[in-house]
Amino acid sequence: MNTTNVEQIFELITSTAKIIQDELGGTELEAIAETGENLFQGDVLQDELSEITVKKLKKSYQEINLDQYSKEDIRKGWQLAILKAMRAHVQPNHQMTPDAIGFMFAYLLEKFTAKQEALSILDPAVGTGNLLFSVMNVLHGKQLSATGIEVDETLVKLAYSGANLLGMPVHFLHQDSLQPLFIDPADIVICDLPIGYYPDNDRAKDFKVKAKDSMSYAHHLFIEQSFTYSKDGSYHFFLVPNDLFTTSEAPALNEFIHEHGYIQGLIQLPESMFKSKQSAKSILILQKTGEGVKAPKQVLLVNMPKLSDKNATAAMLNKIDNWIKAEK
């Protein structure tokens, strides 16, 4: 049976990760990060492995030449292996941005940055890197640099290995993104915002969007933090809960956005992408104030149809295209 390029990458990652996990223990996700780094380096880096296992791994790695695969095939195969491992051992903080959402982010960034030849991108909750890599694969014709920040050690290892396999210029930081950051301001911020409360009340007090009498929403703090570490005029693309502007804490966020930037658009994604109506999300597009930056004549408001409805999706993407041409 013929296998696709994506399947070949997936099979190599999962089979060699299992060999490493069987001998060294640990989680499947940790083993995937290890085998990814081996594949990138063209060697077996785990000194604790037996000689027989090392030979077996080297033989498997030699069967694939990554140069013969597209970056998108490598990304998909890599992320499928991670997704399989995540489904077997579900943790609340181990979630991956779905490819359909990555497609929408990539499409929007390509349109909004059409006139920019060089871009620095910040993802302050990079996770395994799937969203960031999806965007960078589409923007490959530009001069790109990126920074990914992630508090979870396993996820940042996976993102680092994935970036190496894809040959992407990404600098990763393993830290809490809501603490002070030592990074250059970015042209673009993208983020699948972590939803929920931020546990560090002392740190939250430093933010303008903090809650008055309770714990602050982490996703509100991330939006403010993104403005702090981005350039004037920068675009911000966030995956947000549909109730972002209707909660009791929304007024402070609204005030912050209107003081420091403009809402460019809000794209409500189809509910079929999510487990329930309550968990459905939208893509919020903001622009930070700066020289020559003006509020749009009309905010882009879109309700996306099911992506499986090709005609309706094409019509909606055409509406977005026309809005961008008129506004930009």
Coordinates of C-alpha atoms in Angstrom, one line a residue:
M1 CA 0.0 0.0 0.0
N2 CA 1.3 3.4 -0.9
T3 CA 1.7 5.9 1.9
T4 CA 1.6 9.6 1.7
N5 CA 4.5 11.8 2.6
V6 CA 2.6 12.9 5.8
E7 CA 2.0 9.3 6.8
Q8 CA 5.7 8.5 6.2
I9 CA 6.8 11.3 8.6
F10 CA 4.1 10.3 11.1
E11 CA 5.1 6.6 11.1
L12 CA 8.8 7.5 11.5
I13 CA 8.2 9.8 14.4
T14 CA 5.8 7.5 16.3
S15 CA 7.8 4.3 15.7
T16 CA 11.1 5.8 16.8
A17 CA 9.5 7.6 19.7
K18 CA 8.1 4.3 21.0
I19 CA 11.5 2.7 20.8
I20 CA 13.0 5.5 22.9
Q21 CA 10.1 5.5 25.4
D22 CA 10.2 1.7 25.8
E23 CA 13.8 1.8 26.9
L24 CA 14.0 5.1 28.8
G25 CA 10.5 5.5 30.1
G26 CA 8.9 9.0 30.4
T27 CA 6.0 10.2 28.4
E28 CA 5.2 9.7 24.7
L29 CA 5.4 13.4 24.2
E30 CA 8.9 13.6 25.7
A31 CA 10.0 10.7 23.5
I32 CA 8.6 12.5 20.4
A33 CA 10.7 15.6 21.3
E34 CA 13.8 13.4 21.7
T35 CA 13.3 11.6 18.4
G36 CA 12.7 14.9 16.6
E37 CA 16.0 16.2 17.8
N38 CA 17.7 13.0 16.7
L39 CA 16.2 13.3 13.3
F40 CA 17.3 16.9 12.9
Q41 CA 20.9 16.2 14.1
G42 CA 21.2 13.0 12.1
D43 CA 22.4 11.1 15.2
V44 CA 21.1 9.5 18.4
L45 CA 21.7 11.9 21.3
Q46 CA 20.5 9.7 24.2
D47 CA 23.6 8.2 25.8
E48 CA 21.5 6.0 28.0
L49 CA 20.3 3.9 25.1
S50 CA 21.7 0.4 24.5
E51 CA 23.9 -0.2 21.5
I52 CA 21.3 -2.4 19.8
T53 CA 18.6 0.4 20.2
V54 CA 21.0 3.0 18.8
K55 CA 21.6 0.9 15.7
K56 CA 17.9 0.3 15.3
L57 CA 17.1 4.1 15.5
K58 CA 19.9 5.1 13.2
K59 CA 18.6 2.6 10.6
S60 CA 15.1 4.2 10.8
Y61 CA 16.4 7.7 10.5
Q62 CA 18.4 6.9 7.5
E63 CA 15.3 5.7 5.6
I64 CA 14.0 9.3 5.3
N65 CA 15.7 12.3 3.8
L66 CA 13.8 15.4 5.1
D67 CA 15.0 17.5 2.1
Q68 CA 12.7 15.4 -0.1
Y69 CA 9.6 16.5 1.8
S70 CA 7.8 19.9 1.8
K71 CA 7.8 21.8 5.1
E72 CA 4.0 21.5 5.2
D73 CA 4.2 17.7 4.9
I74 CA 6.8 17.6 7.7
R75 CA 4.6 19.9 9.9
K76 CA 1.5 17.8 9.4
G77 CA 3.3 14.5 10.1
W78 CA 5.0 15.9 13.1
Q79 CA 1.8 17.5 14.6
L80 CA -0.2 14.3 13.9
A81 CA 2.3 12.3 16.0
I82 CA 2.0 14.9 18.8
L83 CA -1.8 14.9 18.5
K84 CA -2.0 11.1 18.8
A85 CA 0.2 11.2 21.9
M86 CA -2.0 14.0 23.4
R87 CA -5.2 12.1 22.9
A88 CA -3.8 9.1 24.7
H89 CA -2.7 11.2 27.7
V90 CA -5.0 14.3 27.9
Q91 CA -3.9 17.2 30.0
P92 CA -5.8 20.5 30.1
N93 CA -2.7 22.6 29.1
H94 CA -1.7 20.1 26.3
Q95 CA -4.1 21.3 23.6
M96 CA -3.2 21.9 20.0
T97 CA -4.6 24.7 17.7
P98 CA -6.5 22.8 15.0
D99 CA -5.3 23.0 11.4
A100 CA -8.5 24.6 10.2
I101 CA -7.9 27.5 12.6
G102 CA -4.3 27.6 11.6
F103 CA -5.5 28.0 8.0
M104 CA -7.6 31.0 8.8
F105 CA -4.8 32.7 10.7
A106 CA -2.4 32.1 7.9
Y107 CA -4.9 33.4 5.3
L108 CA -5.5 36.6 7.3
L109 CA -1.8 37.2 8.0
E110 CA -1.0 36.7 4.3
K111 CA -3.6 39.3 3.3
F112 CA -2.9 41.9 6.1
T113 CA 0.9 41.8 5.6
A114 CA 0.9 41.7 1.8
K115 CA 3.0 44.9 1.6
Q116 CA 5.6 43.9 4.2
E117 CA 8.7 42.0 3.0
A118 CA 10.1 41.3 6.5
L119 CA 8.2 40.3 9.6
S120 CA 9.0 39.5 13.2
I121 CA 6.3 37.4 14.8
L122 CA 5.6 36.8 18.5
D123 CA 3.5 33.9 19.8
P124 CA 3.3 34.3 23.6
A125 CA 1.6 30.9 24.2
V126 CA 3.3 28.9 21.4
G127 CA 2.4 25.4 22.7
T128 CA 3.7 22.8 20.3
G129 CA 4.1 25.5 17.6
N130 CA 1.4 24.3 15.3
L131 CA -0.2 27.7 14.9
L132 CA 3.1 29.5 14.4
F133 CA 4.4 26.9 12.0
S134 CA 1.2 27.0 9.9
V135 CA 1.5 30.8 9.6
M136 CA 5.2 30.7 8.8
N137 CA 4.8 28.1 6.1
V138 CA 2.3 30.3 4.3
L139 CA 4.5 33.4 4.7
H140 CA 7.7 31.6 3.5
G141 CA 8.3 34.2 0.8
K142 CA 9.0 36.9 3.4
Q143 CA 12.0 37.5 5.5
L144 CA 10.8 36.0 8.8
S145 CA 11.9 35.8 12.4
A146 CA 9.8 34.6 15.3
T147 CA 9.8 34.3 19.1
G148 CA 7.7 31.6 20.8
I149 CA 7.1 31.6 24.6
E150 CA 5.7 28.7 26.5
V151 CA 5.6 27.9 30.2
D152 CA 5.2 24.2 29.8
E153 CA 8.6 22.4 29.5
T154 CA 7.4 19.5 27.4
L155 CA 5.5 21.7 24.9
V156 CA 8.4 24.0 24.4
K157 CA 10.7 21.1 23.8
L158 CA 8.3 19.8 21.1
A159 CA 8.1 23.3 19.5
Y160 CA 11.9 23.6 19.5
S161 CA 12.3 20.2 17.8
G162 CA 9.5 21.0 15.3
A163 CA 11.1 24.3 14.4
N164 CA 14.5 22.5 13.8
L165 CA 12.9 19.9 11.6
L166 CA 11.2 22.6 9.6
G167 CA 14.3 24.8 9.4
M168 CA 12.4 27.8 10.8
P169 CA 14.1 30.8 12.5
V170 CA 12.3 30.7 15.8
H171 CA 13.7 31.7 19.2
F172 CA 12.0 29.9 22.1
L173 CA 11.7 31.0 25.7
H174 CA 10.6 28.7 28.4
Q175 CA 8.9 31.0 30.8
D176 CA 5.6 32.5 32.0
S177 CA 4.7 35.0 29.2
L178 CA 2.9 37.3 31.6
Q179 CA 6.1 38.0 33.5
P180 CA 8.6 40.7 32.2
L181 CA 10.0 39.6 28.9
F182 CA 13.5 40.3 27.4
I183 CA 12.6 40.4 23.7
D184 CA 12.5 42.8 20.8
P185 CA 9.1 44.3 19.9
A186 CA 7.3 42.3 17.2
D187 CA 5.6 43.4 14.0
I188 CA 2.9 40.7 14.4
V189 CA 1.5 38.9 17.4
I190 CA -0.5 35.7 17.0
C191 CA -1.9 33.7 19.9
D192 CA -4.4 31.0 20.7
L193 CA -5.1 32.7 24.0
P194 CA -5.0 30.5 27.2
I195 CA -8.5 30.9 28.6
G196 CA -9.0 31.0 32.4
Y197 CA -7.8 32.8 35.5
Y198 CA -4.2 33.8 36.1
P199 CA -3.0 32.5 39.5
D200 CA -0.4 35.2 40.2
N201 CA -2.5 38.0 41.7
D202 CA 0.6 40.1 42.6
R203 CA 1.8 40.1 39.0
A204 CA -1.7 40.7 37.7
K205 CA -1.9 44.0 39.7
D206 CA 0.7 45.5 37.2
F207 CA -1.8 45.2 34.3
K208 CA -4.5 47.8 33.4
V209 CA -7.0 45.0 32.5
K210 CA -6.7 43.4 35.9
A211 CA -9.9 42.4 37.7
K212 CA -10.9 44.7 40.5
D213 CA -12.2 42.3 43.1
S214 CA -11.2 38.8 41.9
M215 CA -8.6 36.8 40.0
S216 CA -7.8 38.2 36.6
Y217 CA -8.5 36.5 33.3
A218 CA -5.2 35.3 31.8
H219 CA -6.5 35.9 28.2
H220 CA -7.1 39.6 29.1
L221 CA -3.6 39.9 30.5
F222 CA -2.1 38.3 27.4
I223 CA -3.7 40.9 25.1
E224 CA -2.3 43.7 27.2
Q225 CA 1.1 42.0 27.4
S226 CA 1.1 41.6 23.6
F227 CA 0.7 45.3 23.1
T228 CA 3.6 45.9 25.5
Y229 CA 6.0 43.8 23.5
S230 CA 5.0 44.9 19.9
K231 CA 5.8 47.8 17.6
D232 CA 3.6 50.8 17.0
G233 CA 1.2 49.9 14.2
S234 CA 1.6 46.1 14.8
Y235 CA -1.2 43.7 14.0
H236 CA -2.5 41.2 16.6
F237 CA -4.5 38.1 15.8
F238 CA -6.0 36.3 18.8
L239 CA -8.2 33.2 19.1
V240 CA -10.7 34.4 21.7
P241 CA -13.8 33.0 23.4
N242 CA -17.0 34.3 21.9
D243 CA -18.0 36.0 25.2
L244 CA -14.8 38.1 25.4
F245 CA -16.7 41.4 25.3
T246 CA -19.7 40.3 27.3
T247 CA -18.3 39.2 30.7
S248 CA -18.2 41.3 33.8
E249 CA -14.5 42.0 33.3
A250 CA -14.9 43.1 29.7
P251 CA -15.2 46.9 30.2
A252 CA -11.6 47.2 31.4
L253 CA -10.4 45.2 28.4
N254 CA -12.5 47.3 26.0
E255 CA -11.2 50.5 27.5
F256 CA -7.6 49.3 27.1
I257 CA -8.1 48.3 23.5
H258 CA -9.7 51.7 22.6
E259 CA -6.9 53.6 24.4
H260 CA -4.0 51.7 22.7
G261 CA -5.3 50.5 19.4
Y262 CA -8.2 49.7 17.1
I263 CA -10.4 46.7 16.5
Q264 CA -9.9 45.8 12.9
G265 CA -12.1 42.7 12.7
L266 CA -13.9 39.9 14.5
I267 CA -14.3 36.6 12.6
Q268 CA -16.7 34.2 14.3
L269 CA -15.6 30.6 13.5
P270 CA -18.3 27.9 12.8
E271 CA -19.5 26.1 15.9
S272 CA -18.9 22.8 14.2
M273 CA -15.1 23.4 14.8
F274 CA -15.7 23.1 18.5
K275 CA -17.0 20.6 21.0
S276 CA -19.9 22.8 22.1
K277 CA -21.5 26.2 21.5
Q278 CA -20.1 27.3 24.8
S279 CA -16.5 26.5 23.7
A280 CA -16.8 28.2 20.3
K281 CA -14.3 30.9 19.5
S282 CA -13.6 33.8 17.2
I283 CA -10.5 35.5 15.7
L284 CA -10.0 39.0 17.0
I285 CA -7.9 41.3 14.9
L286 CA -6.4 44.4 16.6
Q287 CA -3.9 47.0 15.5
K288 CA -1.8 49.0 17.9
T289 CA -1.8 52.7 17.5
G290 CA 1.1 54.4 15.7
E291 CA 2.0 57.0 13.2
G292 CA -0.4 56.9 10.2
V293 CA -2.6 54.2 11.9
K294 CA -6.3 55.0 11.7
A295 CA -9.4 53.2 12.8
P296 CA -11.1 51.3 9.9
K297 CA -14.0 53.0 8.3
Q298 CA -16.0 49.8 9.1
V299 CA -14.9 47.0 11.3
L300 CA -14.7 43.6 9.6
L301 CA -17.4 41.4 11.1
V302 CA -17.7 37.9 9.7
N303 CA -19.6 34.7 10.6
M304 CA -17.6 32.0 8.9
P305 CA -19.6 29.1 7.4
K306 CA -18.5 25.5 7.8
L307 CA -15.3 25.2 5.9
S308 CA -16.7 22.0 4.2
D309 CA -19.1 24.3 2.4
K310 CA -16.7 25.4 -0.3
N311 CA -18.9 27.8 -2.1
A312 CA -20.0 29.7 1.1
T313 CA -16.4 29.7 2.4
A314 CA -15.1 31.1 -0.9
A315 CA -17.8 33.8 -0.8
M316 CA -16.8 34.8 2.7
L317 CA -13.1 34.8 1.9
N318 CA -13.9 37.1 -1.0
K319 CA -15.8 39.4 1.4
I320 CA -12.6 39.5 3.6
D321 CA -10.5 40.2 0.5
N322 CA -12.7 43.1 -0.6
W323 CA -12.7 44.6 2.9
I324 CA -8.9 44.5 3.0
K325 CA -8.6 46.1 -0.4
A326 CA -10.9 48.9 0.6
E327 CA -9.3 49.5 4.0
K328 CA -5.6 48.9 3.4

